Amino acid sequence: MRPIIAEIGLVLYPDCQLSAIYGLTDLFRIAGDMAQSVDGDRSPAIRVSHWHQENGEIVCVQDSHPDPDHALTHIITPPSLILPDHMRPMPEFAGWMTDLHGKGATLCSVCAGAFLLAETGLLQGREATTHWAFAQTLASRFPAVQIDADRMLIDDGDIITAGGILAWTDLGLTLVERLLGPSVMLNTARFLLIDPPGRTQQPYGRFIPRLTHGDAAILAVQHWLQATDAKVHGVPDMARRAGLEERTFLRRFRKATGLRPTEYAQQVRIAKAREALELTRRPVEQIAWQVGYDDPSAFRKLFQRVTGLAPHAYRQRFGVAARQDAGSTEAA
């Protein structure tokens, strides 16, 4: 029996897009087959389950690895076949997802699935994306969500949102890379004849926080740091947030996450800076200030230590704007 690396739950809410449900199911199976072709039965497998509401309860109706015991690590809300204006509130699903997020599950949405994800309240103060045609409706219904409909996928660690109706392929490949590695992701994309997500081809790893360690007090601090971009990251503040004495907090945080609290906060902030360098032309000094560093020189040193590249070199290599500029030069 191959080891299960993750269980991904797909939400079968009313009028959801079944092509996304079954497309993701197939994508994860193909990715598992790709991994097995290289490493055999030592390779990990992704368990995929489908969840439906019956009589007020959320129940599993399909399972790639049938077992009454579930350990959901990811939840995906797919696109809808009806316009968001006609989507009814789904408090049972929202409550179920909130509970799982509190236990360490990563929540994901595609297109109009962001409306169900937003019902949890966990998108408040965070960036999220959805289909461009639904952005205004999402903003009016959930004004605390920072919506960026120009982006196809926003990976915020414990919450991932994808934009277009077919962006389930971007989300699926992003999760495959996270769980099975970039080589399996690229082989899966080639087999399916779909483009890999632009950022997933970068040779430098992303900060992937540990969220399934089971320490609820530390998990609450992790969610708080992610939601606030780690702007406030003093150990006393974190310890108070966790309700722990500082020495106990430091020990438990390191055990749960593998990092000291200040290192963890730095990773969160550098991840935000990397995103800004990739997607904007804002000056490095401005980005440094926006992610919480008053000294641009200190920011540059830290950025290079974390990513292996200076901010300017990182932008030249991976920035969307830099590639656009290069394309314009070649066309001329």
XYZ file of C-alpha atoms in Angstrom:
332
model
C 0.000 0.000 0.000
C 1.456 3.378 -1.044
C 1.641 6.001 1.698
C -1.045 8.716 1.589
C 0.585 12.135 1.569
C -2.650 14.153 1.622
C -6.417 13.852 1.397
C -8.057 16.437 -0.849
C -11.772 16.926 -0.331
C -13.840 18.272 -3.249
C -17.050 20.059 -2.269
C -20.176 19.015 -4.178
C -22.329 22.021 -3.383
C -25.594 22.658 -5.310
C -25.021 23.569 -8.975
C -21.254 23.208 -8.747
C -19.272 22.509 -11.931
C -18.941 18.740 -12.118
C -16.315 18.966 -14.858
C -14.002 20.633 -12.319
C -14.802 17.973 -9.701
C -14.013 15.074 -11.996
C -11.213 16.909 -13.792
C -9.391 17.477 -10.505
C -10.052 13.883 -9.483
C -8.424 12.683 -12.718
C -5.565 15.194 -12.483
C -4.562 14.023 -9.003
C -4.790 10.371 -10.057
C -2.610 11.010 -13.113
C -0.094 12.855 -10.939
C 0.006 9.881 -8.585
C 0.585 7.541 -11.522
C 3.419 9.790 -12.721
C 5.054 9.635 -9.305
C 4.633 5.861 -9.148
C 6.211 5.384 -12.571
C 9.416 6.899 -11.199
C 9.556 5.701 -7.598
C 7.255 2.698 -7.665
C 5.305 1.777 -4.565
C 7.544 3.987 -2.439
C 5.956 7.078 -3.985
C 3.190 8.805 -2.019
C -0.401 8.863 -3.231
C -3.018 11.611 -3.033
C -6.360 10.526 -1.645
C -9.337 12.336 -3.212
C -12.793 12.362 -1.654
C -16.066 14.042 -2.675
C -18.294 15.651 -0.037
C -22.020 16.348 -0.235
C -24.610 17.718 2.176
C -27.345 15.306 3.248
C -29.938 16.115 5.909
C -27.811 18.922 7.322
C -24.655 16.800 7.525
C -21.565 16.822 5.311
C -20.864 13.267 4.172
C -18.368 11.559 1.877
C -19.986 10.195 -1.299
C -16.881 9.123 -3.242
C -13.393 8.156 -2.118
C -10.334 7.128 -4.115
C -9.024 5.196 -1.089
C -12.176 4.032 0.727
C -11.718 4.196 4.468
C -14.158 5.397 7.148
C -11.391 7.460 8.761
C -10.614 10.735 7.018
C -7.703 13.132 7.523
C -8.565 15.988 5.181
C -5.562 18.198 4.471
C -7.048 20.283 1.633
C -10.589 21.360 0.725
C -11.504 22.700 -2.738
C -14.690 24.575 -3.588
C -15.121 24.335 -7.401
C -16.742 26.820 -9.818
C -20.508 27.189 -10.024
C -22.752 26.590 -13.036
C -24.995 29.463 -11.965
C -24.162 33.114 -11.422
C -23.083 34.059 -7.886
C -26.180 36.267 -7.546
C -28.221 33.060 -7.507
C -25.956 31.094 -5.175
C -27.626 30.549 -1.819
C -25.739 30.759 1.484
C -24.317 27.413 2.566
C -23.710 27.698 6.335
C -23.288 23.954 6.829
C -20.440 23.753 4.318
C -18.922 27.007 5.619
C -18.939 25.751 9.198
C -17.463 22.411 8.162
C -14.653 24.142 6.271
C -13.945 26.531 9.129
C -13.616 23.622 11.530
C -11.223 21.792 9.202
C -9.149 24.949 8.683
C -8.839 25.223 12.434
C -7.381 21.718 12.435
C -4.789 22.598 9.815
C -6.487 21.985 6.469
C -5.673 24.272 3.545
C -8.792 25.803 1.983
C -8.932 26.382 -1.783
C -11.460 27.839 -4.206
C -11.856 28.152 -7.964
C -13.831 30.922 -9.663
C -17.236 31.360 -7.951
C -16.175 28.837 -5.324
C -14.614 31.895 -3.630
C -18.111 32.907 -2.501
C -18.466 29.738 -0.434
C -14.931 30.123 0.890
C -15.680 33.739 1.860
C -18.684 32.558 3.908
C -16.206 31.084 6.392
C -15.003 34.597 7.274
C -11.405 33.449 6.817
C -10.797 35.716 3.810
C -11.323 38.895 5.816
C -8.330 41.186 5.402
C -6.720 38.825 2.903
C -6.103 38.952 -0.818
C -8.196 36.613 -2.936
C -9.113 36.169 -6.568
C -12.167 35.015 -8.484
C -13.471 35.303 -12.035
C -13.148 38.902 -13.220
C -16.866 39.059 -13.983
C -17.719 38.171 -10.364
C -15.203 40.416 -8.608
C -17.568 43.327 -7.980
C -20.266 41.039 -6.608
C -17.777 39.358 -4.284
C -16.506 42.749 -3.117
C -19.984 44.036 -2.351
C -20.996 40.875 -0.498
C -17.718 40.515 1.420
C -16.198 44.025 1.640
C -13.391 42.946 4.008
C -11.842 40.717 1.314
C -9.031 42.290 -0.737
C -9.913 41.158 -4.247
C -7.381 41.098 -7.062
C -9.183 39.768 -10.111
C -6.138 40.358 -12.368
C -4.343 37.346 -10.911
C -5.051 33.761 -11.868
C -3.961 32.260 -8.560
C -3.173 33.631 -5.122
C -1.342 31.231 -2.822
C -1.505 32.533 0.738
C -0.209 29.408 2.405
C -3.233 28.102 4.244
C -5.716 29.569 1.745
C -5.420 29.391 -2.054
C -7.832 31.034 -4.504
C -7.883 30.578 -8.290
C -9.642 32.859 -10.741
C -11.141 31.651 -14.018
C -13.638 28.887 -14.636
C -10.901 26.569 -15.889
C -8.336 27.702 -13.315
C -8.884 24.398 -11.529
C -5.992 23.176 -13.676
C -3.724 25.882 -12.216
C -4.845 25.036 -8.699
C -4.508 21.304 -9.243
C -0.968 21.582 -10.612
C -0.005 23.956 -7.801
C -1.090 21.365 -5.254
C 0.658 18.583 -7.170
C 3.916 20.542 -7.062
C 3.485 21.187 -3.360
C 2.738 17.563 -2.541
C 4.681 15.535 -5.123
C 7.307 17.954 -6.400
C 7.956 20.063 -9.533
C 9.045 17.149 -11.715
C 5.756 15.283 -11.210
C 3.831 18.519 -11.754
C 5.559 19.198 -15.073
C 5.091 15.607 -16.262
C 1.401 15.817 -15.372
C 1.030 19.098 -17.269
C 2.769 17.648 -20.332
C 0.591 14.547 -20.305
C -2.593 16.637 -20.048
C -1.322 19.179 -22.618
C -1.951 22.094 -20.278
C 0.353 24.929 -19.294
C 1.876 24.758 -15.818
C 1.238 27.737 -13.537
C 3.805 30.428 -14.317
C 5.321 30.658 -10.864
C 5.575 26.949 -10.289
C 8.539 26.629 -12.645
C 10.767 28.703 -10.427
C 13.821 26.855 -9.138
C 13.498 28.388 -5.700
C 11.169 26.844 -3.172
C 8.175 28.592 -1.714
C 7.592 28.967 1.980
C 5.105 26.224 2.809
C 4.065 26.495 6.465
C 3.445 23.390 8.509
C -0.228 23.450 9.454
C -1.061 19.874 10.402
C 1.047 19.565 13.545
C -1.973 19.429 15.856
C -1.011 22.267 18.231
C -4.100 24.485 18.173
C -2.495 27.380 20.065
C 0.440 27.576 17.640
C -1.828 27.109 14.622
C -3.892 30.120 15.721
C -0.713 32.249 15.788
C 0.279 30.972 12.330
C -3.114 31.927 10.898
C -2.838 35.348 12.576
C 0.645 35.960 11.143
C -0.499 34.983 7.653
C -3.616 37.150 7.840
C -1.675 40.211 9.075
C 1.372 39.688 6.800
C 3.419 39.232 9.993
C 3.541 43.013 10.462
C 3.399 42.467 14.234
C 5.768 39.645 15.015
C 7.283 40.239 18.429
C 7.526 37.113 20.543
C 5.557 38.673 23.440
C 2.693 39.511 21.048
C 2.690 35.988 19.635
C 2.832 34.387 23.058
C -0.128 36.463 24.231
C -2.010 35.483 21.088
C -1.343 31.829 21.877
C -2.207 32.252 25.555
C 1.167 30.820 26.585
C 4.149 31.844 28.680
C 6.966 33.007 26.383
C 9.368 30.156 27.063
C 6.629 27.576 26.534
C 5.495 29.365 23.382
C 9.016 29.401 21.910
C 9.487 25.697 22.560
C 6.113 24.684 21.140
C 6.365 26.993 18.121
C 9.761 25.578 17.115
C 8.519 22.026 17.615
C 5.367 22.622 15.536
C 6.791 24.676 12.662
C 10.486 23.821 12.566
C 11.327 27.545 12.803
C 11.794 30.154 15.507
C 8.914 32.674 15.566
C 11.058 35.491 14.152
C 12.283 33.232 11.337
C 8.723 32.220 10.548
C 7.602 35.865 10.413
C 10.514 36.681 8.105
C 9.458 33.892 5.750
C 5.907 35.256 5.592
C 7.124 38.770 4.848
C 9.713 37.692 2.266
C 7.004 35.642 0.508
C 4.941 38.830 0.202
C 7.986 40.700 -1.136
C 8.675 37.988 -3.717
C 5.106 38.283 -4.934
C 5.403 42.066 -5.284
C 8.677 41.747 -7.199
C 7.126 39.218 -9.564
C 3.925 41.091 -10.293
C 4.694 44.830 -10.009
C 7.264 47.428 -11.011
C 7.247 49.061 -7.577
C 10.709 50.153 -6.369
C 12.495 47.731 -4.067
C 12.604 50.391 -1.334
C 8.812 50.738 -1.444
C 8.290 46.977 -1.346
C 10.662 46.722 1.630
C 8.623 49.291 3.531
C 5.294 47.689 2.589
C 6.342 44.296 3.953
C 7.588 45.825 7.185
C 11.280 46.705 6.745
C 12.375 50.312 7.366
C 15.950 49.671 6.230
C 16.112 48.741 2.498
C 19.717 47.571 2.873
C 18.788 45.124 5.619
C 15.828 43.953 3.526
C 18.076 43.288 0.511
C 20.479 41.210 2.605
C 17.665 39.191 4.151
C 15.944 38.694 0.785
C 19.153 37.377 -0.789
C 19.783 35.074 2.159
C 16.276 33.602 1.915
C 15.920 33.364 -1.889
C 19.518 33.167 -3.106
C 19.067 36.251 -5.302
C 19.163 39.990 -4.750
C 15.732 41.629 -5.237
C 16.718 43.225 -8.565
C 18.076 39.938 -9.937
C 15.005 38.086 -8.706
C 12.716 40.543 -10.525
C 14.768 40.276 -13.713
C 14.533 36.512 -13.660
C 10.978 35.918 -12.493
C 9.068 39.188 -12.752
C 6.140 39.360 -15.142
C 6.960 42.996 -15.894
C 10.574 42.096 -16.703
C 9.451 39.448 -19.184
C 7.034 41.901 -20.784
C 9.830 44.445 -21.162
C 12.088 41.816 -22.737
C 9.359 40.810 -25.151
C 8.802 44.411 -26.204
C 12.546 44.827 -26.858
C 12.674 41.704 -29.014
C 9.612 42.826 -31.002
C 11.254 46.172 -31.711
